[in-house]
XYZ file of C-alpha atoms in Angstrom:
767
model
C -18.256 77.309 -17.290
C -18.068 73.665 -18.040
C -16.746 71.231 -15.769
C -13.575 69.359 -17.499
C -14.242 66.296 -18.976
C -13.011 63.354 -17.068
C -10.407 60.806 -18.586
C -11.971 57.670 -18.822
C -9.857 54.578 -20.075
C -12.216 53.025 -22.828
C -13.066 49.529 -22.873
C -12.753 47.285 -25.714
C -12.094 44.006 -27.293
C -8.652 42.557 -28.012
C -7.380 39.454 -28.822
C -3.908 37.337 -29.539
C -3.432 34.339 -31.747
C -1.383 31.315 -30.333
C 1.499 31.988 -32.561
C 2.931 34.181 -34.830
C 3.323 33.031 -38.383
C 1.043 30.065 -39.992
C 0.792 28.189 -43.358
C -2.155 27.358 -45.440
C -4.339 24.623 -43.718
C -2.902 25.562 -40.202
C -5.680 25.957 -37.242
C -5.210 29.188 -36.196
C -6.469 29.545 -32.476
C -7.948 32.812 -31.104
C -7.889 34.331 -27.393
C -10.501 37.003 -26.875
C -10.863 39.493 -24.076
C -14.294 41.759 -23.672
C -16.891 43.050 -21.406
C -19.492 42.709 -23.871
C -21.945 39.721 -24.021
C -20.805 38.589 -27.469
C -17.552 39.234 -29.904
C -17.310 37.833 -33.688
C -14.306 37.778 -35.662
C -13.828 37.384 -39.498
C -10.391 36.885 -41.683
C -9.676 39.573 -43.923
C -6.390 39.840 -46.001
C -4.636 43.159 -45.365
C -3.623 45.278 -48.238
C -2.856 48.523 -46.886
C -3.355 50.387 -43.475
C -5.029 53.999 -43.494
C -2.149 56.648 -42.601
C -4.898 59.657 -42.105
C -2.265 62.319 -42.357
C -0.850 61.380 -45.599
C -3.725 60.597 -46.998
C -3.733 56.678 -47.251
C -6.908 54.715 -46.699
C -6.746 51.118 -45.304
C -7.577 47.918 -47.909
C -8.418 44.856 -47.182
C -10.819 41.963 -48.206
C -12.839 39.283 -46.621
C -11.364 35.733 -46.622
C -14.860 34.658 -48.189
C -13.884 30.579 -47.934
C -13.576 30.953 -43.888
C -16.285 31.382 -42.054
C -16.595 33.767 -39.524
C -16.115 32.713 -35.684
C -17.423 33.901 -32.297
C -18.332 33.323 -28.952
C -19.557 34.490 -25.361
C -17.623 37.520 -24.079
C -15.264 36.717 -21.368
C -13.038 39.922 -19.389
C -10.058 37.586 -19.888
C -7.612 38.286 -16.455
C -3.975 38.308 -17.234
C -1.648 36.975 -14.384
C 1.866 38.825 -13.855
C 4.636 38.231 -11.672
C 7.484 35.374 -12.270
C 7.659 32.226 -9.939
C 8.704 28.630 -9.491
C 6.169 26.249 -8.685
C 7.504 22.909 -6.905
C 4.478 20.043 -6.997
C 4.860 16.910 -4.405
C 7.140 18.728 -1.983
C 6.943 16.679 1.416
C 5.815 18.505 4.519
C 8.206 19.425 7.294
C 8.240 16.099 9.033
C 8.582 14.777 12.719
C 12.588 15.661 12.849
C 12.008 19.087 11.516
C 13.576 21.267 8.866
C 16.416 23.403 8.148
C 16.117 25.550 4.871
C 18.830 27.424 3.670
C 19.556 29.733 0.575
C 21.099 33.006 -0.639
C 18.752 35.750 -1.604
C 19.299 39.450 -3.106
C 16.311 41.579 -2.836
C 15.967 44.741 -5.044
C 12.962 46.287 -3.611
C 12.373 45.531 -0.043
C 10.601 48.041 2.002
C 8.177 47.893 -0.934
C 5.220 45.382 0.656
C 5.272 42.198 2.109
C 7.213 39.482 -0.430
C 7.589 35.674 -0.020
C 11.001 34.144 -0.964
C 9.762 30.646 -0.172
C 6.891 29.425 1.181
C 4.939 26.369 1.580
C 1.104 26.398 2.318
C -0.005 29.661 4.000
C 1.194 30.084 7.997
C -1.549 33.050 8.243
C -4.345 30.563 7.219
C -3.073 27.724 9.679
C -0.348 25.279 7.584
C 2.998 25.084 6.481
C 5.840 28.148 6.797
C 7.412 30.720 4.684
C 10.408 32.837 4.608
C 10.231 36.501 3.218
C 10.367 40.117 3.750
C 7.700 42.078 6.175
C 6.339 45.334 4.844
C 9.353 46.944 6.440
C 11.804 45.035 4.277
C 12.849 42.923 7.239
C 13.498 39.114 6.665
C 11.007 36.774 8.118
C 10.494 33.576 9.109
C 6.653 32.165 9.701
C 5.345 28.503 10.726
C 1.866 27.863 11.529
C 1.255 25.477 14.554
C -1.482 24.106 16.142
C -1.896 26.837 18.530
C -1.549 29.296 16.022
C 1.107 31.271 13.842
C 4.708 31.761 15.314
C 7.100 34.629 13.656
C 10.825 35.592 13.970
C 11.980 39.111 12.334
C 15.396 39.171 11.708
C 16.859 42.819 13.025
C 19.368 42.989 9.688
C 17.702 45.237 7.610
C 18.957 44.315 4.006
C 20.049 46.664 0.973
C 18.867 46.851 -2.102
C 21.275 44.881 -4.301
C 23.159 43.108 -1.973
C 23.296 39.176 -1.336
C 22.341 37.856 2.175
C 22.637 34.333 3.573
C 19.607 33.151 5.289
C 19.436 29.986 7.346
C 15.754 28.859 8.670
C 15.314 26.154 11.344
C 11.599 24.879 11.937
C 12.095 22.678 15.032
C 11.115 18.771 15.256
C 10.653 16.254 17.840
C 13.971 17.291 19.322
C 12.620 20.855 20.564
C 10.401 23.606 19.329
C 13.186 26.180 18.536
C 12.074 28.337 15.958
C 15.008 30.347 14.491
C 15.952 32.336 11.736
C 20.313 34.105 10.501
C 20.477 36.232 8.136
C 24.233 36.772 7.227
C 25.809 39.222 5.210
C 26.968 37.168 1.696
C 28.439 38.047 -1.709
C 31.740 38.950 -3.123
C 32.795 42.641 -3.233
C 31.675 42.305 -7.063
C 28.292 40.457 -6.806
C 27.234 43.318 -3.957
C 25.431 47.076 -5.355
C 26.941 48.549 -1.991
C 29.841 48.253 -0.119
C 28.399 47.406 3.617
C 30.034 47.746 6.732
C 31.177 44.298 8.663
C 27.918 43.567 10.608
C 27.955 39.987 12.635
C 25.331 37.305 11.191
C 21.845 37.928 13.376
C 19.890 35.186 14.539
C 16.403 35.786 15.851
C 14.670 32.737 17.819
C 11.651 31.953 19.493
C 10.097 28.668 20.711
C 7.056 27.542 18.520
C 3.524 28.073 19.823
C 2.888 24.341 19.276
C 3.476 21.573 16.877
C 4.135 22.518 13.459
C 1.142 22.223 10.790
C 3.053 20.505 7.600
C 2.449 22.793 4.565
C 0.463 20.876 1.547
C -0.182 21.676 -2.176
C 3.016 23.516 -4.482
C 5.834 24.874 -3.235
C 6.573 28.105 -4.339
C 9.577 30.536 -4.433
C 8.962 33.997 -4.959
C 5.443 34.409 -4.066
C 3.234 33.103 -1.126
C 1.088 31.101 -3.294
C -1.208 31.681 -6.484
C -4.583 32.372 -4.909
C -8.147 31.360 -6.122
C -7.466 33.349 -9.076
C -4.205 31.897 -9.940
C -2.596 34.925 -9.539
C 0.780 35.014 -7.640
C 0.550 36.937 -4.196
C 3.148 38.760 -2.175
C 5.488 38.441 -4.941
C 9.145 39.161 -4.887
C 11.576 41.309 -6.709
C 14.969 40.450 -6.471
C 17.336 36.901 -6.554
C 17.037 33.667 -5.234
C 20.265 31.228 -5.296
C 19.533 27.514 -4.983
C 17.540 26.690 -2.058
C 18.596 23.373 0.340
C 15.960 21.674 2.370
C 17.381 19.376 5.035
C 14.721 17.128 6.784
C 16.433 17.392 10.004
C 16.335 20.678 12.517
C 19.586 19.741 14.449
C 21.377 19.963 10.748
C 24.307 22.304 10.749
C 27.206 23.719 8.580
C 27.980 25.705 5.706
C 26.014 25.059 2.241
C 28.097 23.104 0.651
C 27.794 20.792 4.008
C 24.243 20.927 3.871
C 24.009 19.478 0.528
C 26.148 16.470 1.604
C 23.327 15.728 4.746
C 22.014 12.178 5.052
C 18.546 13.870 5.771
C 19.044 16.138 2.297
C 15.183 16.893 0.951
C 15.964 18.864 -2.049
C 18.464 21.006 -3.306
C 18.020 23.244 -6.187
C 21.072 23.603 -8.096
C 20.926 26.765 -10.668
C 24.040 25.974 -11.914
C 22.917 22.703 -12.786
C 21.333 24.208 -15.506
C 23.947 25.769 -17.441
C 25.609 24.272 -20.498
C 27.824 25.194 -23.319
C 25.012 26.368 -25.490
C 23.204 28.721 -22.735
C 20.312 26.970 -20.800
C 18.459 24.584 -22.838
C 15.436 23.553 -20.600
C 14.259 27.232 -19.383
C 11.218 26.229 -17.651
C 13.049 23.761 -15.556
C 14.344 24.333 -12.001
C 16.256 21.027 -11.446
C 16.680 19.371 -8.251
C 20.082 17.562 -7.962
C 18.964 16.002 -4.343
C 17.417 12.625 -3.744
C 13.925 13.149 -4.626
C 14.250 14.672 -7.712
C 11.479 17.309 -7.025
C 11.757 19.258 -10.114
C 10.182 23.113 -10.417
C 8.698 24.827 -13.368
C 9.824 28.380 -13.719
C 6.738 30.785 -14.280
C 6.833 34.169 -16.734
C 10.596 33.680 -17.372
C 12.491 35.005 -14.298
C 15.766 36.058 -15.479
C 18.431 33.394 -16.122
C 22.092 33.672 -16.479
C 22.575 36.504 -13.862
C 25.119 36.598 -10.887
C 24.796 35.038 -8.006
C 26.787 35.610 -4.706
C 29.869 33.861 -6.015
C 30.431 36.385 -8.895
C 33.789 37.533 -8.822
C 34.202 40.002 -11.979
C 37.236 37.258 -13.192
C 34.826 35.824 -15.862
C 32.005 37.461 -17.664
C 30.262 34.413 -19.684
C 27.842 32.218 -17.747
C 28.618 29.297 -19.450
C 32.247 29.602 -18.154
C 31.607 29.806 -14.504
C 28.247 28.133 -13.616
C 28.679 28.272 -9.943
C 28.740 31.853 -10.213
C 25.591 32.226 -11.839
C 23.477 30.203 -9.950
C 20.507 32.419 -9.321
C 17.037 33.641 -10.817
C 16.206 37.009 -10.728
C 12.368 37.431 -10.301
C 10.018 40.172 -10.867
C 6.721 41.306 -9.635
C 5.789 42.595 -13.362
C 7.540 39.720 -15.430
C 4.801 38.539 -17.867
C 5.547 36.202 -21.180
C 2.133 34.330 -21.398
C -1.154 35.860 -20.479
C -2.376 32.379 -20.359
C -5.699 33.621 -21.500
C -8.467 31.205 -22.763
C -8.732 30.046 -26.728
C -12.337 30.425 -27.434
C -12.070 30.095 -31.479
C -10.502 28.445 -34.122
C -10.346 28.356 -37.549
C -8.000 26.619 -40.187
C -6.673 28.314 -43.005
C -7.817 27.194 -46.806
C -5.052 24.962 -47.996
C -5.107 27.448 -51.500
C -5.060 30.564 -49.236
C -2.185 32.777 -50.639
C 0.920 33.881 -48.633
C 0.393 37.393 -47.168
C -0.689 39.211 -44.259
C -3.989 38.793 -43.166
C -5.724 39.710 -39.718
C -8.729 38.796 -37.638
C -11.175 41.524 -37.491
C -12.576 41.386 -34.184
C -15.840 43.335 -32.688
C -18.263 42.907 -29.941
C -21.804 43.767 -29.293
C -20.462 46.882 -27.598
C -18.919 48.701 -30.634
C -15.469 47.414 -29.903
C -12.995 46.691 -32.551
C -9.525 45.287 -33.169
C -7.402 43.773 -35.374
C -5.158 40.841 -34.704
C -2.425 40.259 -37.559
C -2.205 36.592 -39.070
C 1.140 36.148 -40.919
C 0.491 33.604 -43.623
C 3.933 31.777 -45.187
C 3.693 30.180 -48.254
C 3.261 25.743 -48.146
C 6.443 24.621 -46.638
C 9.251 23.857 -49.063
C 7.458 26.034 -51.591
C 7.896 28.930 -53.637
C 4.270 30.653 -54.935
C 6.219 33.975 -55.977
C 9.358 35.218 -57.567
C 9.859 37.807 -54.355
C 10.054 37.159 -50.857
C 9.704 39.893 -47.893
C 10.409 38.925 -44.601
C 8.626 40.505 -42.008
C 10.758 41.969 -38.844
C 8.544 40.138 -36.378
C 11.135 40.331 -33.876
C 11.352 44.126 -33.927
C 7.475 43.836 -33.132
C 8.324 42.009 -30.208
C 10.910 44.118 -29.027
C 8.989 47.578 -29.264
C 5.644 45.348 -28.525
C 3.000 47.506 -26.087
C 5.901 50.056 -25.224
C 5.097 52.968 -22.875
C 7.864 54.830 -23.949
C 6.207 57.950 -25.388
C 4.204 58.151 -21.654
C 7.046 57.017 -19.279
C 10.260 58.770 -20.422
C 10.974 62.776 -20.442
C 13.218 61.730 -22.992
C 10.718 61.444 -25.591
C 9.341 64.981 -25.300
C 13.213 65.957 -25.950
C 13.329 63.977 -28.648
C 10.341 64.563 -30.763
C 9.983 68.282 -29.263
C 6.389 67.953 -28.514
C 4.083 67.051 -25.547
C 2.934 63.552 -26.444
C -0.724 63.265 -27.738
C -2.514 60.783 -25.716
C -5.905 59.882 -27.618
C -8.312 57.109 -26.098
C -6.463 54.306 -27.541
C -3.110 55.232 -25.978
C -4.632 55.757 -22.669
C -6.028 52.152 -23.030
C -2.752 50.922 -23.993
C -1.399 52.344 -21.389
C -3.880 51.541 -18.596
C -3.447 47.680 -19.946
C 0.294 47.023 -18.685
C -0.596 44.073 -17.151
C -0.268 42.855 -20.812
C 3.541 43.211 -20.810
C 6.293 45.496 -21.410
C 8.633 46.053 -24.595
C 12.301 45.800 -24.389
C 13.122 49.020 -24.102
C 11.749 49.449 -20.928
C 12.506 48.793 -16.784
C 10.984 46.594 -14.219
C 9.960 48.634 -11.290
C 13.192 47.337 -9.798
C 15.419 49.448 -12.588
C 16.936 46.097 -14.546
C 16.101 45.902 -18.293
C 13.298 43.801 -19.930
C 14.981 41.470 -21.339
C 12.442 38.814 -22.675
C 9.411 39.752 -25.184
C 6.358 37.403 -25.703
C 3.966 36.564 -28.738
C 1.439 35.188 -26.065
C -0.039 38.495 -25.482
C -2.002 41.202 -27.104
C 0.667 43.585 -29.151
C -1.384 46.679 -29.515
C 1.247 48.447 -30.974
C 0.644 46.656 -34.082
C -2.586 47.906 -34.324
C -3.697 50.764 -37.176
C -4.659 53.178 -34.321
C -1.115 53.031 -32.210
C 0.232 56.305 -31.699
C 4.004 56.517 -31.831
C 6.032 59.256 -30.683
C 8.781 58.474 -33.354
C 6.367 59.088 -36.549
C 2.940 58.016 -38.151
C 3.954 54.988 -38.880
C 6.568 52.765 -37.091
C 7.320 48.764 -37.137
C 4.342 46.991 -38.280
C 2.472 50.023 -39.772
C 5.348 50.909 -41.757
C 6.115 47.731 -42.932
C 2.434 47.788 -44.438
C 3.335 50.531 -46.669
C 5.694 48.346 -48.533
C 2.992 45.529 -48.625
C 0.905 48.283 -50.219
C 3.296 49.487 -52.626
C 3.772 45.756 -53.775
C 0.384 45.218 -54.090
C -0.510 48.449 -56.123
C 2.308 47.674 -58.520
C 1.247 44.483 -59.130
C 4.501 42.889 -57.903
C 3.554 39.188 -56.617
C 5.600 38.491 -53.244
C 5.451 36.139 -50.765
C 5.433 37.005 -47.017
C 7.481 35.354 -44.291
C 8.184 36.025 -40.948
C 11.595 36.302 -38.761
C 10.523 33.211 -36.874
C 10.321 31.429 -40.190
C 13.628 32.634 -41.493
C 15.085 31.596 -37.877
C 13.735 28.051 -38.417
C 14.693 27.199 -42.204
C 18.027 29.060 -42.674
C 18.716 30.231 -46.097
C 16.848 27.051 -47.399
C 13.835 29.317 -47.440
C 15.579 32.454 -48.918
C 17.094 30.369 -51.995
C 13.607 29.862 -53.647
C 13.441 33.277 -54.504
C 14.561 35.570 -57.327
C 14.881 38.735 -54.843
C 14.617 38.929 -51.230
C 13.462 42.095 -49.420
C 13.645 43.019 -45.580
C 11.287 45.101 -43.861
C 11.557 48.564 -42.767
C 12.928 48.067 -39.359
C 15.110 44.722 -39.168
C 16.736 45.754 -35.970
C 16.403 42.128 -34.284
C 18.155 39.239 -36.167
C 19.169 36.123 -34.708
C 22.470 34.468 -35.439
C 20.371 31.812 -37.595
C 18.866 34.750 -39.413
C 22.198 36.588 -40.203
C 24.128 33.250 -41.504
C 20.870 32.876 -43.767
C 20.888 36.618 -45.210
C 24.807 36.107 -46.099
C 24.853 32.267 -47.699
C 21.921 33.976 -49.686
C 23.949 36.617 -51.153
C 27.434 34.566 -51.182
C 25.437 32.064 -53.279
C 24.054 34.239 -55.872
C 21.430 35.895 -54.160
C 19.506 39.230 -54.607
C 18.846 40.736 -51.364
C 17.394 44.381 -50.930
C 17.718 45.732 -47.929
C 14.972 48.412 -47.545
C 15.343 49.205 -43.843
C 17.262 51.460 -41.272
C 19.056 50.471 -38.239
C 18.615 46.807 -39.391
C 20.767 43.707 -38.103
C 21.638 45.247 -34.758
C 20.669 43.486 -31.572
C 21.773 40.264 -30.614
C 18.547 38.225 -30.362
C 17.771 34.925 -29.135
C 15.197 32.444 -29.212
C 13.980 30.579 -25.884
C 14.707 26.799 -26.759
C 12.042 25.647 -25.396
C 9.342 27.987 -26.702
C 10.141 29.950 -29.541
C 7.264 32.592 -29.287
C 9.729 34.076 -26.803
C 13.036 35.989 -27.402
C 16.041 37.620 -25.726
C 18.160 40.265 -25.692
C 20.880 41.754 -23.468
C 21.888 45.774 -24.290
C 25.245 46.910 -23.837
C 27.578 48.804 -26.125
C 25.189 50.104 -28.313
C 22.541 53.149 -28.586
C 20.342 51.563 -26.033
C 17.573 52.156 -23.830
C 19.144 50.298 -20.816
C 22.162 48.596 -20.315
C 22.706 45.081 -18.676
C 24.277 44.586 -15.249
C 27.920 43.843 -15.338
C 28.875 40.229 -16.266
C 25.169 39.689 -17.556
C 26.111 40.656 -21.204
C 25.229 36.897 -22.561
C 21.646 35.502 -23.905
C 20.783 32.884 -21.250
C 18.764 31.118 -24.482
C 22.009 30.825 -26.428
C 25.269 31.703 -24.706
C 25.798 34.548 -27.244
C 27.578 37.441 -26.120
C 24.763 39.971 -26.284
C 24.875 43.787 -27.240
C 25.220 44.663 -30.874
C 26.054 42.089 -33.638
C 29.146 44.723 -34.473
C 30.619 43.516 -31.361
C 30.129 39.955 -32.754
C 32.405 40.270 -35.920
C 28.947 40.814 -37.848
C 28.735 44.160 -38.321
C 25.837 44.471 -41.048
C 28.171 46.072 -43.099
C 29.565 43.131 -43.850
C 26.544 41.612 -45.863
C 24.487 44.920 -46.246
C 26.991 47.500 -47.051
C 25.523 49.741 -44.387
C 25.000 49.537 -41.071
C 23.333 51.898 -38.071
C 24.721 55.335 -38.008
C 22.479 58.142 -36.335
C 18.887 58.469 -35.399
C 16.755 61.645 -35.036
C 13.313 63.089 -35.021
C 11.066 63.269 -38.447
C 12.204 66.506 -38.465
C 15.892 65.982 -39.058
C 15.326 63.816 -42.147
C 16.511 64.438 -45.252
C 16.500 63.396 -49.133
C 19.069 61.234 -51.106
C 21.628 62.905 -53.861
C 22.934 60.855 -56.406
C 26.499 60.359 -56.464
C 26.965 57.127 -58.386
C 27.677 57.985 -62.461
C 29.263 54.640 -63.457
C 27.188 53.577 -66.341
C 27.350 49.823 -65.107
C 25.004 50.717 -62.216
C 22.821 53.042 -64.371
C 20.012 50.416 -64.549
C 19.732 51.293 -60.928
C 18.430 54.879 -62.024
C 15.804 54.102 -64.723
C 13.090 56.240 -64.381
C 14.978 58.670 -62.443
C 15.659 62.409 -63.865
C 16.546 64.308 -60.809
C 19.408 64.432 -59.094
C 17.788 64.961 -55.912
C 15.084 62.495 -54.348
C 13.088 61.168 -51.356
C 12.646 64.569 -50.104
C 9.528 63.808 -48.986
C 7.182 60.901 -46.999
C 4.828 60.344 -44.188
C 7.437 60.789 -41.791
C 9.721 63.398 -43.766
C 12.582 62.675 -46.106
C 13.206 59.205 -46.941
C 16.650 59.007 -44.920
C 15.374 59.692 -41.550
C 14.494 58.238 -37.780
C 17.136 56.030 -37.859
C 19.536 55.908 -40.659
C 22.331 53.900 -42.154
C 25.904 54.534 -44.140
C 28.628 52.405 -45.557
C 31.665 51.891 -43.228
C 34.868 50.218 -44.903
C 36.562 49.867 -40.807
C 33.008 47.533 -40.253
C 33.001 45.468 -43.360
C 31.615 47.262 -46.478
C 33.065 45.647 -49.491
C 35.609 47.275 -51.633
C 33.613 46.831 -54.778
C 30.293 48.355 -53.154
C 28.971 51.695 -55.335
C 27.769 54.456 -53.443
C 24.586 55.067 -55.296
C 23.352 57.842 -53.531
C 24.057 60.089 -50.265
C 21.482 61.565 -48.236
C 22.136 65.356 -47.360
C 20.722 68.178 -45.142
C 20.049 66.345 -41.861
C 20.089 68.702 -38.983
C 21.303 68.688 -35.778
C 18.509 66.420 -34.338
C 20.004 63.686 -36.372
C 22.497 62.691 -33.968
C 25.297 59.924 -34.343
C 24.920 56.573 -32.749
C 27.072 56.562 -29.767
C 28.847 53.514 -30.303
C 30.572 55.131 -33.250
C 32.836 57.473 -30.886
C 34.969 57.025 -28.076
C 35.436 60.181 -26.461
C 32.301 62.636 -25.690
C 31.875 65.213 -28.448
C 29.899 68.233 -29.465
C 29.668 67.666 -32.967
C 27.212 65.094 -33.121
C 24.235 66.622 -35.348
C 23.974 66.332 -38.739
C 24.340 69.962 -39.314
C 28.121 69.395 -38.502
C 28.798 66.020 -38.844
C 29.864 64.783 -41.715
C 29.120 60.639 -41.041
C 25.700 61.849 -40.020
C 24.279 60.832 -43.417
C 22.376 57.586 -45.222
C 23.918 55.790 -48.310
C 21.902 54.118 -50.822
C 24.527 50.960 -51.828
C 24.922 47.947 -54.464
C 26.827 45.716 -53.608
C 28.065 42.971 -55.957
C 29.466 39.447 -54.893
C 30.515 36.614 -56.621
C 28.103 34.300 -58.135
C 25.623 36.929 -58.365
C 22.887 37.208 -60.859
C 22.914 33.726 -62.083
C 19.382 33.613 -61.800
C 18.453 36.906 -63.549
C 16.067 36.760 -66.403
C 16.466 36.259 -69.844
C 17.317 39.973 -71.353
C 18.049 41.183 -68.133
C 21.492 42.796 -67.239
C 22.768 40.773 -64.271
C 24.230 42.414 -61.197
C 28.271 43.294 -61.634
C 30.509 40.614 -60.366
C 34.075 41.088 -59.231
C 35.221 40.560 -62.991
C 34.315 43.641 -63.812
C 36.233 46.341 -64.973
C 34.059 49.166 -64.097
C 35.490 51.368 -61.631
C 35.275 51.859 -58.160
C 35.708 55.016 -55.953
C 36.651 54.306 -52.624
C 34.951 57.023 -50.310
C 37.150 56.956 -47.385
C 40.952 57.020 -47.055
C 42.501 53.757 -45.044
C 43.363 55.931 -41.809
C 41.855 59.172 -40.581
C 43.980 59.658 -37.675
C 46.239 62.201 -39.207
C 43.538 64.732 -39.951
C 42.451 67.577 -37.880
C 39.278 68.023 -39.730
C 37.220 65.986 -42.141
C 34.849 67.088 -44.216
C 31.981 65.440 -46.599
C 31.152 66.963 -49.123
C 28.331 66.006 -51.499
C 30.586 64.224 -53.867
C 32.215 60.634 -53.719
C 35.466 61.841 -52.144
C 37.085 62.996 -48.908
C 38.690 66.570 -48.326
C 40.548 67.276 -45.544
C 41.357 71.096 -43.859
C 44.124 72.178 -42.256
C 45.287 75.455 -41.454
C 42.595 76.729 -44.085
C 44.115 74.651 -46.544
C 42.123 71.924 -48.516
C 43.434 68.763 -49.613
C 41.497 66.338 -51.844
C 42.276 62.740 -50.543
C 40.945 60.112 -53.204
C 41.606 60.849 -57.029
C 37.980 61.573 -57.849
C 37.742 64.241 -60.663
C 34.193 64.922 -60.380
């Protein structure tokens, strides 16, 4: 009997570009990592990606006008862990130093961690306040006679606030003292702690303190020789204060008024009416203006020790949100060296392109490059908006490996091939927005500045054979094979340019899963259809989560999950986006339910086995043109992931804003109980959730006429109906369902309710 084959994580080449979207004439910069001697990249236009299970082959063509690029292989390393760096901080002087801060550790006892550090006491200079390996607060100072350390006896509880005061003696004495006291309101702390007096640990310095040199760090001990932070901290830090006088005493409010104030990093000062405009700036409001730089996006707009629960919007209670939350696994910029660049030809057509990477060891990778039309122009009558925010949200997700719910959801053990193992092994490339940090808090930032392995053709996904980018490439394939000219842009382009971008086109298509729009995007779509545009929504679970762009780095997005069908829940009082100030969660609870603009909104999700096809229900002659060429009553019962209505489906809802003029063209029928209704649709738990028994679990195909629609229609073609037309409209739902004990949806456009065995027709439909 042969020995089991060991599971080896394959090596391979991978790369990323400097931004998400380009135009003809732009320069594309490429960062590559490989252990091979050399790498090579050539630009290709992607026409179709392979779907082996469906017999779909990859189609692409090389862009001959762009010469291949290459370079020596570098095994590039990714720096992980958020921190703050302050340059030019003076070392502790002859008068000594007082350090004051509030801290909330979230993983005490999980290795040594630093809160604040200037220099490296273990190596002979500076001081540091942190946590030892057992989770106790410590203060260490380097002296001319060696290291001196004190350890507080108060053991911190994860998720609770503590006020720390460190005293490093000067010429008046050689006292080294660390005082730790319980801090924070009842609401701000994770658990209730018994009253405990402040604990002070003190000793005498072994000699004169050796001043720290170099940068001053929060949440790590420094960046070491490789640039990677060491002794990283998980938890929150609130507004540190440094006073260059070891005799200074009093409350934190008194310390900031001391004549010897060295620095006061007031995290509340960054908060404005539109959120936090300078997200990487940690401002010092003290006399020296010793501003810091936040690296890898420690979370902002989080509760500090003074949060009372009275105000849940950080913009209106800045003092209660004067904190940063650091994670050892934060990462929003791989920081790799860009080794190659190429210039896109000025005549290059808009489309989906890619850099095909190969290396001398046989490794291969495909790095997508999205090319919009030249600025201010349209080069085709139709526009496809690729949902790149959704690509970021799902980017590099490990849900198929980590979550036991995945096996319940898919009803199968995840199959892991070499590429899935490779992706799982490279977690330093950052998480998706569907995962949690090691301390349990949800991942709320995602960045384009990294390889997004989930955009690769080889990606395995627990949802279906195609998902996100691979699913959208089916649209690109169909448009190409049917000879339809189309321009392609990204969410990023639409966010930046708004309705002016859409207005240049006769029709606009969304991608298959446009789940993460910004406010600017939603406004653009609404204004487009309100002024006569034709919008074709081809997605499911679209226009769902409130999404914001970093105002200082538009390659990074933010969400805060609450109130929807979600992977994690934001902390109380932290539902607002730090980037924009908008209330997070789903757009439905911001008064922008997708039904208002798109006619339908998210109603249910399930595995491919719970998918279904559609049954045509519209019979009005005015919409017969929609079904030209379709002769069957039932259609869409097959596809690469089951029926056309599958995975995540949308339906009409007059209660949420579907227009009374909307015409339901078709509804899906035959969903099983594995197609589950979205949790935000019911306020009480219910046994009737699955599609076999729940009438609300169905998808709708809808035509929504709007005033002025069709003004740009082609000659000889019928414009879309508008309000002034007289064709009959059937409303699907009664105004109130409350009196009915049971409501059944039948396969016709009317409602029937059943009570005591007697059926009553609600609408006047005679079909």
